[in-house]
Tab-separated table of C-alpha atoms in Angstrom:
chain	number	residue	atom	x	y	z
K	61	ASP	CA	14.823	-1.529	-13.128
K	62	ALA	CA	15.194	-0.797	-9.462
K	63	GLY	CA	11.520	-1.472	-8.857
K	64	VAL	CA	9.387	0.603	-6.629
K	65	ILE	CA	11.481	2.532	-4.110
K	66	GLN	CA	10.203	3.649	-0.665
K	67	SER	CA	11.844	5.603	1.967
K	68	PRO	CA	12.530	5.525	4.787
K	69	ARG	CA	12.375	1.879	5.585
K	70	HIS	CA	11.866	2.509	9.175
K	71	GLU	CA	10.506	5.521	10.882
K	72	VAL	CA	10.046	5.947	14.732
K	73	THR	CA	8.394	9.203	15.806
K	74	GLU	CA	6.629	10.688	18.624
K	75	MET	CA	2.909	11.183	18.850
K	76	GLY	CA	1.991	14.608	17.375
K	77	GLN	CA	4.859	14.811	14.968
K	78	GLU	CA	4.560	15.091	11.191
K	79	VAL	CA	5.528	12.000	9.114
K	80	THR	CA	6.258	11.938	5.590
K	81	LEU	CA	6.595	8.736	3.515
K	82	ARG	CA	8.121	8.755	0.044
K	83	CYS	CA	7.540	6.618	-2.970
K	84	LYS	CA	9.260	6.396	-6.402
K	85	PRO	CA	7.152	4.103	-8.778
K	86	ILE	CA	8.532	2.192	-11.606
K	87	SER	CA	9.103	4.281	-14.587
K	88	GLY	CA	6.295	4.125	-17.096
K	89	HIS	CA	3.749	2.871	-14.695
K	90	ASP	CA	0.729	4.998	-14.706
K	91	TYR	CA	-1.009	3.833	-11.483
K	92	LEU	CA	0.357	4.398	-7.997
K	93	PHE	CA	-1.351	3.038	-4.913
K	94	TRP	CA	-0.699	3.611	-1.158
K	95	TYR	CA	-1.646	0.743	1.272
K	96	ARG	CA	-1.344	0.331	4.965
K	97	GLN	CA	-0.852	-3.023	6.539
K	98	THR	CA	-1.609	-4.161	10.100
K	99	MET	CA	-2.188	-7.469	11.636
K	100	MET	CA	-5.740	-6.685	12.600
K	101	ARG	CA	-6.890	-5.097	9.372
K	102	GLY	CA	-4.701	-6.628	6.729
K	103	LEU	CA	-3.799	-4.454	3.625
K	104	GLU	CA	-6.030	-1.504	3.155
K	105	LEU	CA	-6.024	0.739	0.220
K	106	LEU	CA	-5.610	4.346	1.363
K	107	ILE	CA	-5.549	6.220	-2.102
K	108	TYR	CA	-4.578	5.670	-5.625
K	109	PHE	CA	-3.404	8.005	-8.516
K	110	ASN	CA	-3.702	7.446	-12.247
K	111	ASN	CA	-1.327	9.637	-14.293
K	112	ASN	CA	-0.558	11.718	-11.203
K	113	VAL	CA	-4.248	12.438	-10.482
K	114	PRO	CA	-5.878	11.288	-7.239
K	115	ILE	CA	-8.701	8.914	-8.340
K	116	ASP	CA	-10.055	7.426	-5.094
K	117	ASP	CA	-8.992	8.591	-1.683
K	118	SER	CA	-11.927	7.107	0.210
K	119	GLY	CA	-9.590	4.881	2.160
K	120	MET	CA	-7.699	7.674	3.863
K	121	PRO	CA	-8.655	7.307	7.497
K	122	GLU	CA	-9.165	11.052	8.338
K	123	ASP	CA	-7.949	14.459	7.607
K	124	ARG	CA	-4.572	13.950	9.209
K	125	PHE	CA	-3.583	11.844	6.248
K	126	SER	CA	-2.799	13.479	2.832
K	127	ALA	CA	-1.113	12.275	-0.241
K	128	LYS	CA	0.343	14.005	-3.369
K	129	MET	CA	1.912	13.072	-6.548
K	130	PRO	CA	3.512	16.209	-8.017
K	131	ASN	CA	5.070	14.145	-11.009
K	132	ALA	CA	5.183	10.733	-12.550
K	133	SER	CA	8.152	9.726	-10.561
K	134	PHE	CA	7.309	10.788	-7.018
K	135	SER	CA	4.562	10.526	-4.443
K	136	THR	CA	4.321	11.333	-0.730
K	137	LEU	CA	2.027	10.218	2.002
K	138	LYS	CA	1.925	12.548	4.972
K	139	ILE	CA	0.468	12.214	8.403
K	140	GLN	CA	0.135	15.308	10.514
K	141	PRO	CA	-0.251	14.913	13.514
K	142	SER	CA	0.687	11.270	13.806
K	143	GLU	CA	-0.937	9.018	16.555
K	144	PRO	CA	0.106	5.684	17.931
K	145	ARG	CA	-2.830	3.945	16.056
K	146	ASP	CA	-1.074	4.986	12.834
K	147	SER	CA	1.706	2.502	13.539
K	148	ALA	CA	1.713	0.068	10.610
K	149	VAL	CA	3.653	-0.832	7.564
K	150	TYR	CA	2.907	1.501	4.576
K	151	PHE	CA	3.306	0.180	1.132
K	152	CYS	CA	3.475	1.960	-2.162
K	153	ALA	CA	2.715	0.033	-5.300
K	154	SER	CA	2.739	0.877	-8.948
K	155	GLN	CA	1.005	-0.737	-11.928
K	156	LEU	CA	0.958	-0.475	-15.728
K	157	GLN	CA	-1.279	-3.474	-16.384
K	158	GLY	CA	-1.996	-6.676	-14.588
K	159	GLY	CA	-0.644	-7.168	-11.047
K	160	TYR	CA	0.987	-4.637	-8.966
K	161	THR	CA	4.567	-4.294	-7.881
K	162	PHE	CA	5.070	-3.259	-4.398
K	163	GLY	CA	7.884	-1.381	-2.653
K	164	SER	CA	9.612	-2.783	0.375
K	165	GLY	CA	7.452	-0.733	2.601
K	166	THR	CA	7.996	1.822	5.512
K	167	ARG	CA	7.553	0.446	8.995
K	168	LEU	CA	6.081	3.340	10.978
K	169	THR	CA	6.075	3.306	14.733
K	170	VAL	CA	4.542	6.178	16.551
K	171	VAL	CA	5.306	6.213	20.246
I	195	ARG	CA	-19.738	-9.012	4.449
I	196	LYS	CA	-16.095	-8.433	3.530
I	197	GLU	CA	-15.502	-7.970	-0.251
I	198	VAL	CA	-12.740	-10.592	-0.231
I	199	GLU	CA	-12.594	-13.400	2.379
I	200	GLN	CA	-9.988	-15.947	3.102
I	201	ASP	CA	-9.462	-18.611	5.811
I	202	PRO	CA	-6.617	-16.995	7.801
I	203	GLY	CA	-5.179	-20.502	8.675
I	204	PRO	CA	-2.436	-21.340	9.716
I	205	PHE	CA	-2.323	-24.336	7.438
I	206	ASN	CA	0.342	-26.769	8.742
I	207	VAL	CA	1.161	-29.202	5.956
I	208	PRO	CA	4.138	-31.750	5.752
I	209	GLU	CA	6.620	-31.215	3.089
I	210	GLY	CA	5.535	-32.974	-0.176
I	211	ALA	CA	1.827	-32.799	0.538
I	212	THR	CA	-0.705	-30.971	-1.598
I	213	VAL	CA	-2.641	-28.073	-0.192
I	214	ALA	CA	-5.389	-25.920	-1.410
I	215	PHE	CA	-6.838	-22.519	-0.439
I	216	ASN	CA	-10.053	-20.929	-1.376
I	217	CYS	CA	-11.023	-17.299	-1.522
I	218	THR	CA	-14.535	-15.933	-1.865
I	219	TYR	CA	-15.463	-12.505	-3.324
I	220	SER	CA	-18.738	-10.702	-2.839
I	221	ASN	CA	-18.959	-8.417	-5.878
I	222	SER	CA	-20.038	-10.146	-9.043
I	223	ALA	CA	-18.664	-7.158	-11.045
I	224	SER	CA	-15.073	-8.118	-10.190
I	225	GLN	CA	-13.056	-8.325	-13.284
I	226	SER	CA	-9.719	-9.902	-12.645
I	227	PHE	CA	-8.066	-12.040	-9.966
I	228	PHE	CA	-4.652	-12.675	-8.605
I	229	TRP	CA	-2.724	-14.621	-5.971
I	230	TYR	CA	0.124	-12.812	-4.222
I	231	ARG	CA	2.630	-14.284	-1.822
I	232	GLN	CA	3.996	-12.333	1.200
I	233	ASP	CA	6.949	-13.545	3.297
I	234	CYS	CA	7.352	-12.342	6.811
I	235	ARG	CA	8.287	-8.746	7.018
I	236	LYS	CA	8.528	-8.446	3.275
I	237	GLU	CA	6.230	-6.913	0.598
I	238	PRO	CA	3.597	-8.864	-1.245
I	239	LYS	CA	4.781	-10.315	-4.656
I	240	LEU	CA	2.581	-11.438	-7.509
I	241	LEU	CA	2.479	-15.252	-7.629
I	242	MET	CA	0.077	-15.686	-10.552
I	243	SER	CA	-2.996	-14.337	-12.234
I	244	VAL	CA	-6.190	-16.297	-12.230
I	245	TYR	CA	-7.898	-16.941	-15.566
I	246	SER	CA	-11.318	-18.100	-16.286
I	247	SER	CA	-10.110	-21.226	-17.823
I	248	GLY	CA	-7.834	-22.006	-14.986
I	249	ASN	CA	-4.011	-21.877	-15.159
I	250	GLU	CA	-0.985	-23.685	-14.132
I	251	ASP	CA	2.534	-22.486	-13.280
I	252	GLY	CA	4.821	-25.437	-12.297
I	253	ARG	CA	3.524	-26.885	-8.891
I	254	PHE	CA	0.907	-24.084	-8.606
I	255	THR	CA	-2.643	-24.299	-10.076
I	256	ALA	CA	-5.152	-21.371	-9.880
I	257	GLN	CA	-8.877	-21.683	-10.692
I	258	LEU	CA	-11.807	-19.291	-10.922
I	259	ASN	CA	-15.433	-20.083	-10.393
I	260	ARG	CA	-17.543	-17.067	-11.316
I	261	ALA	CA	-20.837	-18.842	-10.630
I	262	SER	CA	-19.933	-19.449	-7.039
I	263	GLN	CA	-17.604	-16.358	-6.715
I	264	TYR	CA	-14.491	-17.972	-5.549
I	265	ILE	CA	-10.884	-18.506	-6.647
I	266	SER	CA	-8.656	-21.335	-5.548
I	267	LEU	CA	-4.873	-22.113	-5.350
I	268	LEU	CA	-3.466	-25.565	-5.263
I	269	ILE	CA	0.063	-26.209	-4.424
I	270	ARG	CA	1.493	-29.673	-5.312
I	271	ASP	CA	4.534	-31.444	-3.852
I	272	SER	CA	4.894	-28.480	-1.289
I	273	LYS	CA	8.379	-27.241	-0.381
I	274	LEU	CA	9.617	-25.734	2.820
I	275	SER	CA	10.240	-22.455	0.783
I	276	ASP	CA	6.472	-22.319	0.084
I	277	SER	CA	5.922	-21.196	3.697
I	278	ALA	CA	4.339	-17.716	3.465
I	279	THR	CA	1.026	-15.876	3.544
I	280	TYR	CA	-0.982	-16.170	0.353
I	281	LEU	CA	-3.098	-13.204	-0.511
I	282	CYS	CA	-6.154	-13.344	-2.628
I	283	VAL	CA	-6.654	-10.293	-4.831
I	284	VAL	CA	-9.698	-8.992	-6.709
I	285	ASN	CA	-9.610	-6.217	-9.271
I	286	ARG	CA	-12.860	-4.138	-9.644
I	287	ASP	CA	-13.005	-0.894	-11.474
I	288	ASP	CA	-9.238	-0.261	-11.309
I	289	LYS	CA	-9.342	-0.834	-7.642
I	290	ILE	CA	-7.478	-3.846	-6.266
I	291	ILE	CA	-8.881	-5.334	-3.041
I	292	PHE	CA	-6.680	-7.704	-0.994
I	293	GLY	CA	-7.922	-10.558	1.267
I	294	LYS	CA	-6.181	-10.734	4.563
I	295	GLY	CA	-4.265	-13.785	3.585
I	296	THR	CA	-3.959	-17.486	4.500
I	297	ARG	CA	-0.834	-18.515	6.347
I	298	LEU	CA	0.930	-21.596	5.169
I	299	HIS	CA	3.548	-23.427	7.135
I	300	ILE	CA	5.367	-26.378	5.403
I	301	LEU	CA	6.667	-28.802	7.995
I	302	PRO	CA	9.924	-30.787	7.447
């Protein structure tokens, strides 16, 4: 199993641009989570899906953030427009039962 | 009060020593508990689950105290490769909450 696959690994973009982060969960895992990690705030849960349905998006910081899961093997997190304070590492994780498996993360820098 | 709290450290510990971390959680409805390890610039990885009866995996021992609402991680005979950040994780209603982690440096 290739694990949870995220792309891109690194993204540098200018303020105001749209950013799309991608995630492929482990096949058969029915939960998918998007987290953001910064030094100041640690790992913050943004949104999670169960069987492709968004369950809790209360962690999404504001309307500039949106997430979709059109099928069991793909999810996107979009930021439009991006701002410098969005700079962080964004992790996707999937779960069947027990603990999570994380992807390698996308390091986003907004300049 | 944060739902999951950890001492951020860093803990600077000589190689071969024993080190222990605690983590407190505020919601008594929390259902399951884990320790994750995160290396610098890497993703968190599951280290071990924490069971009510306590559990051991080699040099690592995890314990849960529901009455006082904390979990602990004990590392015996610490190795240089144990240097990492250790994240306490609490599962409540299908939502997993991470602590901010405790940094551990093992000194040669």
